[in-house]
């Protein structure tokens, strides 16, 4: 089941809901490891493909058109990042210059528009004055006799020169005023843009973003702490299992073990370990092929009969009695009802409806915990929590009667929770 999750990089939401927080964190850690492995594999493949392409390109004709990247001393493609290369201006200086240039261009644009208006006023003013003066001269001087017309003409030219001189002085004065206003306006715009930039950097949006960043970093640290704790738990359990000698890879004692027709089952709800008295004879008309996941109660029952009974799942060690902690296909709510008035450390194992395996329900002081047990392979192990592989379900239970399941929870299997129904809830599995 874990291999399938890592292969698909997907876990069904219903199955995810069955996992506790510790299992979720370890499963996340393993999926992250698989992501890194795939990424490294892709990078290596891309590197090899790039090397092949380079060799192919070198084989082409020398006169063919091609693009060759500029490379640095380290042999990698040369990259220039503005503001970071030697001789580049610092980013702050570039920013200041850009702001000053924007302010200067805006002030120049406003000054040009103001000068056009001022020039139009000056031109109109002196054109009207010249027309009025000319009309006056014509009205007064040109009425005299012809000999005085030359003097009148000279006087007119003198007046025109004076008006032109005044106009030029007015223009120069106006240009100076416009230039001063342009400089003042450029400074005002620069300060305004600078204040707007500083204000935007300390706006409420930025404060909210910083708060989100802080929370995100805190969450990352928490996930990292949980993953580190999961790795430590993983190593601790592995070393402990090797010391105990109960890892399935070190033992082959239970391979080929099956129940024969002389073994019997007694379904008794009051007995902690009922005796087997009814013969097990399972007649299947079709060859058993396990689906990818359980989809009905009938298929789960057939799976248990075909695969789990031959492996003595649910039986006590070296006996034909069904273990007191073993239960049938019951829901999480039913398991919690059975454990409700029990003491801390009480546990039961029920057949899961979500995976090919079981769920271990555990009574703790403040509530309940549920751990999925993967039985899809030729071993039994907790999904995501316990890295140890046990040859039988009983081995897993006995192991955690002495060793805690997780270091954070300290779950130790103390007291099995028996049946409260007659017939027992596991009776359909053995019919």
mmCIF file of N, CA and C in Angstrom, residues 138-217:
data_model
loop_
_atom_site.group_PDB
_atom_site.id
_atom_site.type_symbol
_atom_site.label_atom_id
_atom_site.label_comp_id
_atom_site.label_asym_id
_atom_site.label_seq_id
_atom_site.Cartn_x
_atom_site.Cartn_y
_atom_site.Cartn_z
ATOM 1 N N UNK A 138 -0.404 105.842 -38.132
ATOM 2 C CA UNK A 138 -1.074 106.101 -39.418
ATOM 3 C C UNK A 138 -2.112 107.208 -39.267
ATOM 4 N N UNK A 139 -2.817 107.190 -38.147
ATOM 5 C CA UNK A 139 -3.867 108.179 -37.948
ATOM 6 C C UNK A 139 -3.320 109.583 -37.733
ATOM 7 N N UNK A 140 -2.117 109.639 -37.060
ATOM 8 C CA UNK A 140 -1.596 110.955 -36.715
ATOM 9 C C UNK A 140 -0.541 111.471 -37.701
ATOM 10 N N UNK A 141 0.435 110.670 -37.978
ATOM 11 C CA UNK A 141 1.583 111.129 -38.732
ATOM 12 C C UNK A 141 1.356 111.166 -40.244
ATOM 13 N N UNK A 142 0.646 110.204 -40.686
ATOM 14 C CA UNK A 142 0.472 110.129 -42.132
ATOM 15 C C UNK A 142 -0.527 111.157 -42.670
ATOM 16 N N UNK A 143 -1.057 111.914 -41.766
ATOM 17 C CA UNK A 143 -1.945 112.991 -42.204
ATOM 18 C C UNK A 143 -1.174 114.274 -42.560
ATOM 19 N N UNK A 144 0.090 114.308 -42.073
ATOM 20 C CA UNK A 144 0.895 115.504 -42.392
ATOM 21 C C UNK A 144 1.346 115.420 -43.832
ATOM 22 N N UNK A 145 2.035 116.287 -44.123
ATOM 23 C CA UNK A 145 2.450 116.389 -45.525
ATOM 24 C C UNK A 145 3.496 115.334 -45.876
ATOM 25 N N UNK A 146 3.708 115.217 -47.176
ATOM 26 C CA UNK A 146 4.546 114.141 -47.702
ATOM 27 C C UNK A 146 5.969 114.261 -47.180
ATOM 28 N N UNK A 147 6.490 115.514 -46.976
ATOM 29 C CA UNK A 147 7.870 115.658 -46.526
ATOM 30 C C UNK A 147 8.083 115.120 -45.115
ATOM 31 N N UNK A 148 7.013 114.998 -44.342
ATOM 32 C CA UNK A 148 7.155 114.464 -42.979
ATOM 33 C C UNK A 148 6.977 112.938 -42.903
ATOM 34 N N UNK A 149 6.649 112.329 -44.049
ATOM 35 C CA UNK A 149 6.406 110.877 -44.023
ATOM 36 C C UNK A 149 7.694 110.083 -43.716
ATOM 37 N N UNK A 150 8.844 110.613 -44.196
ATOM 38 C CA UNK A 150 10.095 109.928 -43.927
ATOM 39 C C UNK A 150 10.395 109.901 -42.433
ATOM 40 N N UNK A 151 10.183 111.037 -41.765
ATOM 41 C CA UNK A 151 10.392 111.107 -40.316
ATOM 42 C C UNK A 151 9.427 110.155 -39.587
ATOM 43 N N UNK A 152 8.214 110.107 -40.101
ATOM 44 C CA UNK A 152 7.223 109.210 -39.491
ATOM 45 C C UNK A 152 7.644 107.758 -39.649
ATOM 46 N N UNK A 153 8.221 107.455 -40.817
ATOM 47 C CA UNK A 153 8.670 106.079 -41.061
ATOM 48 C C UNK A 153 9.803 105.696 -40.114
ATOM 49 N N UNK A 154 10.761 106.634 -39.938
ATOM 50 C CA UNK A 154 11.879 106.390 -39.034
ATOM 51 C C UNK A 154 11.394 106.196 -37.588
ATOM 52 N N UNK A 155 10.455 107.028 -37.212
ATOM 53 C CA UNK A 155 9.921 106.913 -35.852
ATOM 54 C C UNK A 155 9.199 105.558 -35.649
ATOM 55 N N UNK A 156 8.510 105.146 -36.722
ATOM 56 C CA UNK A 156 7.803 103.853 -36.646
ATOM 57 C C UNK A 156 8.795 102.700 -36.479
ATOM 58 N N UNK A 157 9.898 102.788 -37.278
ATOM 59 C CA UNK A 157 10.893 101.730 -37.173
ATOM 60 C C UNK A 157 11.550 101.721 -35.795
ATOM 61 N N UNK A 158 11.781 102.932 -35.260
ATOM 62 C CA UNK A 158 12.371 103.010 -33.935
ATOM 63 C C UNK A 158 11.450 102.391 -32.881
ATOM 64 N N UNK A 159 10.187 102.698 -33.023
ATOM 65 C CA UNK A 159 9.215 102.134 -32.066
ATOM 66 C C UNK A 159 9.141 100.612 -32.191
ATOM 67 N N UNK A 160 9.195 100.113 -33.442
ATOM 68 C CA UNK A 160 9.144 98.660 -33.664
ATOM 69 C C UNK A 160 10.361 97.970 -33.050
ATOM 70 N N UNK A 161 11.544 98.597 -33.245
ATOM 71 C CA UNK A 161 12.748 98.028 -32.646
ATOM 72 C C UNK A 161 12.655 97.999 -31.128
ATOM 73 N N UNK A 162 12.106 99.056 -30.571
ATOM 74 C CA UNK A 162 11.946 99.104 -29.128
ATOM 75 C C UNK A 162 10.979 98.028 -28.636
ATOM 76 N N UNK A 163 9.884 97.849 -29.406
ATOM 77 C CA UNK A 163 8.910 96.820 -29.034
ATOM 78 C C UNK A 163 9.518 95.411 -29.133
ATOM 79 N N UNK A 164 10.306 95.204 -30.200
ATOM 80 C CA UNK A 164 10.953 93.896 -30.355
ATOM 81 C C UNK A 164 11.935 93.624 -29.219
ATOM 82 N N UNK A 165 12.679 94.709 -28.840
ATOM 83 C CA UNK A 165 13.621 94.551 -27.747
ATOM 84 C C UNK A 165 12.898 94.206 -26.448
ATOM 85 N N UNK A 166 11.793 94.899 -26.221
ATOM 86 C CA UNK A 166 10.998 94.606 -25.016
ATOM 87 C C UNK A 166 10.425 93.175 -25.057
ATOM 88 N N UNK A 167 10.033 92.801 -26.298
ATOM 89 C CA UNK A 167 9.486 91.427 -26.446
ATOM 90 C C UNK A 167 10.560 90.375 -26.133
ATOM 91 N N UNK A 168 11.782 90.608 -26.627
ATOM 92 C CA UNK A 168 12.875 89.662 -26.374
ATOM 93 C C UNK A 168 13.201 89.599 -24.892
ATOM 94 N N UNK A 169 13.235 90.762 -24.232
ATOM 95 C CA UNK A 169 13.481 90.763 -22.796
ATOM 96 C C UNK A 169 12.389 90.017 -22.045
ATOM 97 N N UNK A 170 11.143 90.228 -22.497
ATOM 98 C CA UNK A 170 10.009 89.533 -21.861
ATOM 99 C C UNK A 170 10.120 88.020 -22.041
ATOM 100 N N UNK A 171 10.559 87.627 -23.253
ATOM 101 C CA UNK A 171 10.733 86.195 -23.520
ATOM 102 C C UNK A 171 11.820 85.600 -22.615
ATOM 103 N N UNK A 172 12.972 86.286 -22.531
ATOM 104 C CA UNK A 172 14.054 85.792 -21.691
ATOM 105 C C UNK A 172 13.631 85.691 -20.220
ATOM 106 N N UNK A 173 12.884 86.716 -19.776
ATOM 107 C CA UNK A 173 12.400 86.710 -18.405
ATOM 108 C C UNK A 173 11.439 85.536 -18.182
ATOM 109 N N UNK A 174 10.550 85.309 -19.160
ATOM 110 C CA UNK A 174 9.598 84.196 -19.050
ATOM 111 C C UNK A 174 10.297 82.843 -19.050
ATOM 112 N N UNK A 175 11.332 82.699 -19.929
ATOM 113 C CA UNK A 175 12.078 81.442 -19.968
ATOM 114 C C UNK A 175 12.782 81.174 -18.643
ATOM 115 N N UNK A 176 13.335 82.222 -18.030
ATOM 116 C CA UNK A 176 14.006 82.064 -16.751
ATOM 117 C C UNK A 176 13.021 81.637 -15.660
ATOM 118 N N UNK A 177 11.834 82.248 -15.689
ATOM 119 C CA UNK A 177 10.812 81.866 -14.714
ATOM 120 C C UNK A 177 10.382 80.403 -14.906
ATOM 121 N N UNK A 178 10.203 80.023 -16.172
ATOM 122 C CA UNK A 178 9.799 78.641 -16.459
ATOM 123 C C UNK A 178 10.877 77.664 -16.007
ATOM 124 N N UNK A 179 12.156 77.989 -16.267
ATOM 125 C CA UNK A 179 13.251 77.114 -15.875
ATOM 126 C C UNK A 179 13.300 76.933 -14.356
ATOM 127 N N UNK A 180 13.124 78.055 -13.621
ATOM 128 C CA UNK A 180 13.128 77.960 -12.163
ATOM 129 C C UNK A 180 11.956 77.116 -11.660
ATOM 130 N N UNK A 181 10.778 77.344 -12.271
ATOM 131 C CA UNK A 181 9.606 76.560 -11.885
ATOM 132 C C UNK A 181 9.811 75.069 -12.188
ATOM 133 N N UNK A 182 10.509 74.785 -13.317
ATOM 134 C CA UNK A 182 10.775 73.394 -13.689
ATOM 135 C C UNK A 182 11.661 72.723 -12.645
ATOM 136 N N UNK A 183 12.701 73.428 -12.181
ATOM 137 C CA UNK A 183 13.588 72.854 -11.174
ATOM 138 C C UNK A 183 12.842 72.608 -9.860
ATOM 139 N N UNK A 184 12.032 73.596 -9.467
ATOM 140 C CA UNK A 184 11.260 73.445 -8.227
ATOM 141 C C UNK A 184 10.296 72.272 -8.335
ATOM 142 N N UNK A 185 9.620 72.179 -9.512
ATOM 143 C CA UNK A 185 8.637 71.105 -9.719
ATOM 144 C C UNK A 185 9.307 69.732 -9.745
ATOM 145 N N UNK A 186 10.522 69.666 -10.330
ATOM 146 C CA UNK A 186 11.248 68.396 -10.368
ATOM 147 C C UNK A 186 11.578 67.922 -8.953
ATOM 148 N N UNK A 187 11.994 68.855 -8.085
ATOM 149 C CA UNK A 187 12.287 68.493 -6.704
ATOM 150 C C UNK A 187 11.028 68.035 -5.978
ATOM 151 N N UNK A 188 9.904 68.761 -6.219
ATOM 152 C CA UNK A 188 8.647 68.372 -5.568
ATOM 153 C C UNK A 188 8.210 66.977 -6.007
ATOM 154 N N UNK A 189 8.291 66.707 -7.329
ATOM 155 C CA UNK A 189 7.893 65.387 -7.836
ATOM 156 C C UNK A 189 8.807 64.293 -7.297
ATOM 157 N N UNK A 190 10.109 64.581 -7.199
ATOM 158 C CA UNK A 190 11.050 63.590 -6.676
ATOM 159 C C UNK A 190 10.699 63.221 -5.234
ATOM 160 N N UNK A 191 10.471 64.266 -4.407
ATOM 161 C CA UNK A 191 10.114 63.997 -3.020
ATOM 162 C C UNK A 191 8.799 63.234 -2.915
ATOM 163 N N UNK A 192 7.833 63.611 -3.785
ATOM 164 C CA UNK A 192 6.531 62.941 -3.766
ATOM 165 C C UNK A 192 6.660 61.470 -4.142
ATOM 166 N N UNK A 193 7.427 61.180 -5.215
ATOM 167 C CA UNK A 193 7.623 59.784 -5.629
ATOM 168 C C UNK A 193 8.387 58.991 -4.576
ATOM 169 N N UNK A 194 9.375 59.638 -3.944
ATOM 170 C CA UNK A 194 10.154 58.967 -2.908
ATOM 171 C C UNK A 194 9.277 58.612 -1.714
ATOM 172 N N UNK A 195 8.414 59.560 -1.304
ATOM 173 C CA UNK A 195 7.522 59.300 -0.176
ATOM 174 C C UNK A 195 6.518 58.207 -0.517
ATOM 175 N N UNK A 196 6.028 58.231 -1.779
ATOM 176 C CA UNK A 196 5.075 57.188 -2.202
ATOM 177 C C UNK A 196 5.724 55.824 -2.173
ATOM 178 N N UNK A 197 6.995 55.766 -2.599
ATOM 179 C CA UNK A 197 7.699 54.481 -2.585
ATOM 180 C C UNK A 197 7.895 53.981 -1.159
ATOM 181 N N UNK A 198 8.320 54.883 -0.255
ATOM 182 C CA UNK A 198 8.518 54.490 1.134
ATOM 183 C C UNK A 198 7.201 54.085 1.784
ATOM 184 N N UNK A 199 6.142 54.814 1.440
ATOM 185 C CA UNK A 199 4.833 54.496 2.013
ATOM 186 C C UNK A 199 4.352 53.127 1.549
ATOM 187 N N UNK A 200 4.588 52.846 0.257
ATOM 188 C CA UNK A 200 4.131 51.552 -0.272
ATOM 189 C C UNK A 200 4.895 50.403 0.364
ATOM 190 N N UNK A 201 6.167 50.639 0.726
ATOM 191 C CA UNK A 201 6.950 49.584 1.351
ATOM 192 C C UNK A 201 6.462 49.269 2.755
ATOM 193 N N UNK A 202 5.801 50.209 3.395
ATOM 194 C CA UNK A 202 5.317 49.993 4.763
ATOM 195 C C UNK A 202 3.793 50.021 4.834
ATOM 196 N N UNK A 203 3.142 49.701 3.748
ATOM 197 C CA UNK A 203 1.685 49.715 3.710
ATOM 198 C C UNK A 203 1.124 48.518 4.463
ATOM 199 N N UNK A 204 -0.189 48.526 4.633
ATOM 200 C CA UNK A 204 -0.843 47.425 5.350
ATOM 201 C C UNK A 204 -0.705 46.112 4.616
ATOM 202 N N UNK A 205 -0.715 46.162 3.271
ATOM 203 C CA UNK A 205 -0.562 44.932 2.496
ATOM 204 C C UNK A 205 0.777 44.276 2.781
ATOM 205 N N UNK A 206 1.837 45.105 2.853
ATOM 206 C CA UNK A 206 3.155 44.551 3.135
ATOM 207 C C UNK A 206 3.216 43.982 4.549
ATOM 208 N N UNK A 207 2.571 44.673 5.477
ATOM 209 C CA UNK A 207 2.547 44.154 6.842
ATOM 210 C C UNK A 207 1.815 42.827 6.908
ATOM 211 N N UNK A 208 0.715 42.729 6.183
ATOM 212 C CA UNK A 208 -0.032 41.464 6.150
ATOM 213 C C UNK A 208 0.806 40.368 5.511
ATOM 214 N N UNK A 209 1.519 40.741 4.424
ATOM 215 C CA UNK A 209 2.379 39.754 3.749
ATOM 216 C C UNK A 209 3.486 39.278 4.688
ATOM 217 N N UNK A 210 4.077 40.222 5.435
ATOM 218 C CA UNK A 210 5.124 39.839 6.371
ATOM 219 C C UNK A 210 4.578 38.922 7.458
ATOM 220 N N UNK A 211 3.343 39.198 7.910
ATOM 221 C CA UNK A 211 2.732 38.335 8.913
ATOM 222 C C UNK A 211 2.476 36.942 8.349
ATOM 223 N N UNK A 212 2.006 36.871 7.089
ATOM 224 C CA UNK A 212 1.802 35.570 6.449
ATOM 225 C C UNK A 212 3.126 34.843 6.282
ATOM 226 N N UNK A 213 4.174 35.580 5.924
ATOM 227 C CA UNK A 213 5.495 34.977 5.775
ATOM 228 C C UNK A 213 5.989 34.426 7.111
ATOM 229 N N UNK A 214 5.747 35.180 8.182
ATOM 230 C CA UNK A 214 6.165 34.726 9.510
ATOM 231 C C UNK A 214 5.431 33.444 9.890
ATOM 232 N N UNK A 215 4.095 33.422 9.650
ATOM 233 C CA UNK A 215 3.336 32.215 9.967
ATOM 234 C C UNK A 215 3.777 31.047 9.114
ATOM 235 N N UNK A 216 4.087 31.330 7.831
ATOM 236 C CA UNK A 216 4.532 30.252 6.945
ATOM 237 C C UNK A 216 5.853 29.669 7.419
ATOM 238 N N UNK A 217 6.792 30.560 7.821
ATOM 239 C CA UNK A 217 8.076 30.066 8.326
ATOM 240 C C UNK A 217 7.881 29.248 9.594
#
